[in-house]
Amino acid sequence: MIRLDKFLSEMGLGTRSEVKKLIKTGQIAINGTVAVKPETKVDTDADEVSVNGRIVKYQRYEYYLFNKPSGCVSATSDNVHDTVMDYITDAVHDDLFPVGRLDIDTEGLLLITNDGVLSHELLSPSKHVAKTYYARIDGEVTWDDIIRFKEGIDIGDERPTKPAELVIKKSGSVSEIELTITEGKFHQVKRMFEALGKRVIYLKRISMGPLKLPDDLKTGTYRALTQAETDMLMQIKSGK
Ligand code: URA
């Protein structure tokens, strides 16, 4: 249950004082009856709120799939750089944040939401959510590297990395690979290759758990998750 004025302003109908005016002037109805008190309590699951006859559905959480460009930081504010949030221009709520971090020069899939519980589940080390990256590597990537990644690599932390799956797409003076990891250590992909004496020259995340970066989602743009994508995330959120 939330106050009617909060409901309306959370759903983007204006500031608290703007929506109070809508209420006072009889433009809002709850279950077909005009509601004139901003403090009226609304059951967000059961009540039907309408503005001048148009039903407004309550949505507590927002979920966006963003194709992060290089040059912006995965944070909600920064004194120097653009943040990923600068790209999310039509969110209804003002409490959205990126789920996890990609380096400033990394591109690709980033989930933006205000669902803290889901974020926690996706980032929790015990959940082993798989993340796949496409990378270009300066140098030849070999079958031996596949084995090294599978065995786990010492990147200078207390423990070696967990087994990671390396797929070589092209091997040459510049190689192309896909790497799937189930952890999220700082600069993990770059450090894993560095430990083998190779340098990542381009990095892009192409999947995270059940979410895949759509081919047609241009770098720097985003879209709301589909119902199927949200349903898959809700399974993770509920601990399944
Ligand atoms: N690994 C990295 O090195 N950088 C990223 O941005 C993500 C994973």
GROMACS .gro file of C-alpha atoms and ligand atoms in nm:
model
  248
    1MET     CA    1   0.000   0.000   0.000
    2ILE     CA    2   0.136   0.342  -0.091
    3ARG     CA    3   0.002   0.696  -0.088
    4LEU     CA    4  -0.180   0.805  -0.403
    5ASP     CA    5   0.048   1.107  -0.459
    6LYS     CA    6   0.358   0.885  -0.426
    7PHE     CA    7   0.207   0.630  -0.666
    8LEU     CA    8   0.142   0.897  -0.928
    9SER     CA    9   0.477   1.072  -0.900
   10GLU     CA   10   0.665   0.738  -0.903
   11MET     CA   11   0.483   0.657  -1.225
   12GLY     CA   12   0.614   0.976  -1.380
   13LEU     CA   13   0.300   1.192  -1.367
   14GLY     CA   14   0.485   1.484  -1.210
   15THR     CA   15   0.639   1.606  -0.888
   16ARG     CA   16   0.455   1.550  -0.562
   17SER     CA   17   0.303   1.900  -0.579
   18GLU     CA   18   0.207   1.859  -0.946
   19VAL     CA   19   0.027   1.531  -0.881
   20LYS     CA   20  -0.144   1.682  -0.576
   21LYS     CA   21  -0.301   1.934  -0.815
   22LEU     CA   22  -0.421   1.651  -1.040
   23ILE     CA   23  -0.578   1.486  -0.738
   24LYS     CA   24  -0.737   1.805  -0.597
   25THR     CA   25  -0.888   1.889  -0.934
   26GLY     CA   26  -1.066   1.554  -0.953
   27GLN     CA   27  -0.864   1.406  -1.240
   28ILE     CA   28  -0.770   1.087  -1.056
   29ALA     CA   29  -0.992   0.789  -0.981
   30ILE     CA   30  -0.932   0.475  -0.780
   31ASN     CA   31  -1.146   0.182  -0.897
   32GLY     CA   32  -1.368   0.425  -1.084
   33THR     CA   33  -1.431   0.662  -0.791
   34VAL     CA   34  -1.271   1.007  -0.793
   35ALA     CA   35  -1.009   1.034  -0.516
   36VAL     CA   36  -0.943   1.385  -0.385
   37LYS     CA   37  -0.701   1.313  -0.101
   38PRO     CA   38  -0.328   1.277  -0.183
   39GLU     CA   39  -0.278   1.063   0.127
   40THR     CA   40  -0.534   0.800   0.016
   41LYS     CA   41  -0.369   0.457   0.031
   42VAL     CA   42  -0.347   0.254  -0.289
   43ASP     CA   43  -0.307  -0.123  -0.301
   44THR     CA   44  -0.061  -0.145  -0.591
   45ASP     CA   45  -0.162  -0.507  -0.665
   46ALA     CA   46  -0.540  -0.474  -0.652
   47ASP     CA   47  -0.650  -0.113  -0.708
   48GLU     CA   48  -0.701   0.039  -1.050
   49VAL     CA   49  -0.580   0.398  -1.066
   50SER     CA   50  -0.678   0.615  -1.361
   51VAL     CA   51  -0.593   0.965  -1.477
   52ASN     CA   52  -0.874   1.125  -1.673
   53GLY     CA   53  -0.998   0.775  -1.749
   54ARG     CA   54  -0.659   0.637  -1.859
   55ILE     CA   55  -0.540   0.348  -1.641
   56VAL     CA   56  -0.193   0.386  -1.489
   57LYS     CA   57  -0.031   0.054  -1.399
   58TYR     CA   58   0.207   0.057  -1.106
   59GLN     CA   59   0.556  -0.066  -1.181
   60ARG     CA   60   0.792  -0.080  -0.884
   61TYR     CA   61   1.094  -0.202  -1.074
   62GLU     CA   62   1.239  -0.114  -1.410
   63TYR     CA   63   1.477  -0.335  -1.607
   64TYR     CA   64   1.680  -0.215  -1.904
   65LEU     CA   65   1.931  -0.394  -2.120
   66PHE     CA   66   2.202  -0.145  -2.215
   67ASN     CA   67   2.476  -0.183  -2.474
   68LYS     CA   68   2.748   0.016  -2.297
   69PRO     CA   69   2.986   0.213  -2.515
   70SER     CA   70   3.351   0.271  -2.430
   71GLY     CA   71   3.424   0.596  -2.244
   72CYS     CA   72   3.158   0.592  -1.973
   73VAL     CA   73   3.186   0.456  -1.620
   74SER     CA   74   2.957   0.197  -1.460
   75ALA     CA   75   2.842   0.420  -1.176
   76THR     CA   76   2.550   0.646  -1.094
   77SER     CA   77   2.766   0.960  -1.066
   78ASP     CA   78   3.118   1.067  -1.153
   79ASN     CA   79   3.298   1.401  -1.143
   80VAL     CA   80   3.497   1.345  -1.459
   81HIS     CA   81   3.337   1.096  -1.697
   82ASP     CA   82   2.993   1.029  -1.836
   83THR     CA   83   2.821   0.751  -1.651
   84VAL     CA   84   2.610   0.472  -1.794
   85MET     CA   85   2.310   0.642  -1.632
   86ASP     CA   86   2.350   0.945  -1.860
   87TYR     CA   87   2.231   0.720  -2.143
   88ILE     CA   88   1.912   0.605  -1.969
   89THR     CA   89   1.688   0.895  -2.051
   90ASP     CA   90   1.332   0.774  -2.003
   91ALA     CA   91   1.335   0.579  -1.676
   92VAL     CA   92   1.037   0.650  -1.455
   93HIS     CA   93   1.212   0.605  -1.120
   94ASP     CA   94   1.521   0.797  -1.012
   95ASP     CA   95   1.688   0.514  -0.818
   96LEU     CA   96   1.826   0.304  -1.103
   97PHE     CA   97   2.182   0.172  -1.109
   98PRO     CA   98   2.400  -0.062  -1.314
   99VAL     CA   99   2.424  -0.425  -1.200
  100GLY     CA  100   2.797  -0.473  -1.157
  101ARG     CA  101   3.073  -0.296  -1.341
  102LEU     CA  102   3.232  -0.296  -1.679
  103ASP     CA  103   3.562  -0.110  -1.721
  104ILE     CA  104   3.548   0.233  -1.882
  105ASP     CA  105   3.683   0.091  -2.209
  106THR     CA  106   3.466  -0.225  -2.204
  107GLU     CA  107   3.151  -0.235  -2.414
  108GLY     CA  108   2.844  -0.450  -2.411
  109LEU     CA  109   2.568  -0.587  -2.198
  110LEU     CA  110   2.487  -0.410  -1.875
  111LEU     CA  111   2.162  -0.453  -1.685
  112ILE     CA  112   2.025  -0.129  -1.544
  113THR     CA  113   1.755  -0.158  -1.279
  114ASN     CA  114   1.633  -0.041  -0.941
  115ASP     CA  115   1.578  -0.398  -0.818
  116GLY     CA  116   1.838  -0.434  -0.542
  117VAL     CA  117   1.747  -0.792  -0.454
  118LEU     CA  118   1.790  -0.910  -0.812
  119SER     CA  119   2.120  -0.725  -0.840
  120HIS     CA  120   2.244  -0.892  -0.524
  121GLU     CA  121   2.148  -1.236  -0.655
  122LEU     CA  122   2.315  -1.179  -0.992
  123LEU     CA  123   2.638  -1.053  -0.836
  124SER     CA  124   2.657  -1.294  -0.544
  125PRO     CA  125   2.973  -1.507  -0.587
  126SER     CA  126   2.786  -1.812  -0.459
  127LYS     CA  127   2.542  -1.796  -0.753
  128HIS     CA  128   2.814  -1.844  -1.019
  129VAL     CA  129   2.620  -1.647  -1.278
  130ALA     CA  130   2.798  -1.699  -1.610
  131LYS     CA  131   2.922  -1.397  -1.806
  132THR     CA  132   3.051  -1.431  -2.160
  133TYR     CA  133   3.288  -1.182  -2.319
  134TYR     CA  134   3.400  -1.138  -2.674
  135ALA     CA  135   3.759  -1.010  -2.691
  136ARG     CA  136   4.032  -0.930  -2.937
  137ILE     CA  137   4.374  -1.025  -2.810
  138ASP     CA  138   4.709  -0.891  -2.916
  139GLY     CA  139   4.891  -1.215  -2.992
  140GLU     CA  140   4.815  -1.573  -3.077
  141VAL     CA  141   4.569  -1.757  -2.853
  142THR     CA  142   4.637  -2.132  -2.852
  143TRP     CA  143   4.487  -2.467  -2.747
  144ASP     CA  144   4.720  -2.455  -2.451
  145ASP     CA  145   4.543  -2.140  -2.333
  146ILE     CA  146   4.210  -2.325  -2.339
  147ILE     CA  147   4.355  -2.575  -2.091
  148ARG     CA  148   4.508  -2.302  -1.875
  149PHE     CA  149   4.173  -2.123  -1.852
  150LYS     CA  150   3.995  -2.449  -1.769
  151GLU     CA  151   4.241  -2.523  -1.490
  152GLY     CA  152   4.213  -2.175  -1.334
  153ILE     CA  153   4.472  -1.900  -1.351
  154ASP     CA  154   4.680  -1.729  -1.085
  155ILE     CA  155   4.606  -1.359  -1.131
  156GLY     CA  156   4.774  -1.257  -0.807
  157ASP     CA  157   4.472  -1.304  -0.578
  158GLU     CA  158   4.453  -1.539  -0.284
  159ARG     CA  159   4.308  -1.814  -0.503
  160PRO     CA  160   4.333  -1.891  -0.873
  161THR     CA  161   4.033  -1.807  -1.089
  162LYS     CA  162   3.753  -2.061  -1.123
  163PRO     CA  163   3.750  -2.272  -1.440
  164ALA     CA  164   3.668  -2.056  -1.740
  165GLU     CA  165   3.566  -2.164  -2.088
  166LEU     CA  166   3.770  -2.022  -2.371
  167VAL     CA  167   3.649  -2.051  -2.730
  168ILE     CA  168   3.894  -1.945  -3.000
  169LYS     CA  169   3.713  -1.776  -3.288
  170LYS     CA  170   4.026  -1.673  -3.476
  171SER     CA  171   4.391  -1.728  -3.393
  172GLY     CA  172   4.660  -1.504  -3.538
  173SER     CA  173   4.869  -1.198  -3.460
  174VAL     CA  174   4.538  -1.054  -3.338
  175SER     CA  175   4.311  -1.330  -3.206
  176GLU     CA  176   3.938  -1.330  -3.143
  177ILE     CA  177   3.793  -1.528  -2.856
  178GLU     CA  178   3.488  -1.577  -2.637
  179LEU     CA  179   3.547  -1.636  -2.269
  180THR     CA  180   3.288  -1.744  -2.013
  181ILE     CA  181   3.362  -1.679  -1.646
  182THR     CA  182   3.148  -1.729  -1.338
  183GLU     CA  183   3.315  -1.472  -1.113
  184GLY     CA  184   3.342  -1.097  -1.129
  185LYS     CA  185   3.689  -1.005  -1.009
  186PHE     CA  186   3.829  -0.661  -1.081
  187HIS     CA  187   3.957  -0.646  -1.444
  188GLN     CA  188   3.923  -1.023  -1.446
  189VAL     CA  189   3.936  -1.097  -1.818
  190LYS     CA  190   4.225  -0.858  -1.880
  191ARG     CA  191   4.419  -0.998  -1.584
  192MET     CA  192   4.362  -1.358  -1.694
  193PHE     CA  193   4.513  -1.288  -2.034
  194GLU     CA  194   4.791  -1.077  -1.883
  195ALA     CA  195   4.886  -1.376  -1.666
  196LEU     CA  196   4.944  -1.566  -1.991
  197GLY     CA  197   5.149  -1.280  -2.136
  198LYS     CA  198   4.873  -1.159  -2.370
  199ARG     CA  199   4.692  -0.829  -2.388
  200VAL     CA  200   4.319  -0.764  -2.435
  201ILE     CA  201   4.280  -0.490  -2.694
  202TYR     CA  202   3.899  -0.492  -2.715
  203LEU     CA  203   3.645  -0.630  -2.470
  204LYS     CA  204   3.271  -0.661  -2.495
  205ARG     CA  205   3.028  -0.850  -2.272
  206ILE     CA  206   2.783  -1.050  -2.480
  207SER     CA  207   2.585  -1.232  -2.210
  208MET     CA  208   2.512  -1.235  -1.840
  209GLY     CA  209   2.313  -1.525  -1.697
  210PRO     CA  210   2.007  -1.568  -1.918
  211LEU     CA  211   2.048  -1.226  -2.084
  212LYS     CA  212   2.207  -1.204  -2.427
  213LEU     CA  213   2.320  -0.885  -2.599
  214PRO     CA  214   2.086  -0.853  -2.899
  215ASP     CA  215   2.266  -0.808  -3.234
  216ASP     CA  216   2.042  -0.516  -3.325
  217LEU     CA  217   2.093  -0.318  -3.002
  218LYS     CA  218   2.333  -0.044  -3.111
  219THR     CA  219   2.621   0.058  -2.885
  220GLY     CA  220   2.505   0.337  -2.653
  221THR     CA  221   2.137   0.238  -2.673
  222TYR     CA  222   1.909   0.039  -2.447
  223ARG     CA  223   1.570  -0.123  -2.436
  224ALA     CA  224   1.333  -0.252  -2.169
  225LEU     CA  225   1.365  -0.623  -2.099
  226THR     CA  226   1.107  -0.844  -2.268
  227GLN     CA  227   0.862  -1.036  -2.053
  228ALA     CA  228   1.054  -1.359  -2.126
  229GLU     CA  229   1.381  -1.199  -2.010
  230THR     CA  230   1.218  -1.058  -1.695
  231ASP     CA  231   1.065  -1.398  -1.618
  232MET     CA  232   1.409  -1.565  -1.639
  233LEU     CA  233   1.556  -1.304  -1.403
  234MET     CA  234   1.268  -1.349  -1.159
  235GLN     CA  235   1.361  -1.717  -1.136
  236ILE     CA  236   1.710  -1.614  -1.030
  237LYS     CA  237   1.569  -1.353  -0.791
  238SER     CA  238   1.355  -1.613  -0.621
  239GLY     CA  239   1.665  -1.825  -0.566
  240LYS     CA  240   1.580  -2.100  -0.820
  241URA     N1  241   3.690  -0.819  -1.718
  241URA     C1  242   3.765  -0.708  -1.743
  241URA     O1  243   3.887  -0.714  -1.745
  241URA     N2  244   3.701  -0.593  -1.764
  241URA     C2  245   3.566  -0.581  -1.766
  241URA     O2  246   3.513  -0.472  -1.789
  241URA     C3  247   3.489  -0.697  -1.740
  241URA     C4  248   3.555  -0.814  -1.716
   0.00000   0.00000   0.00000
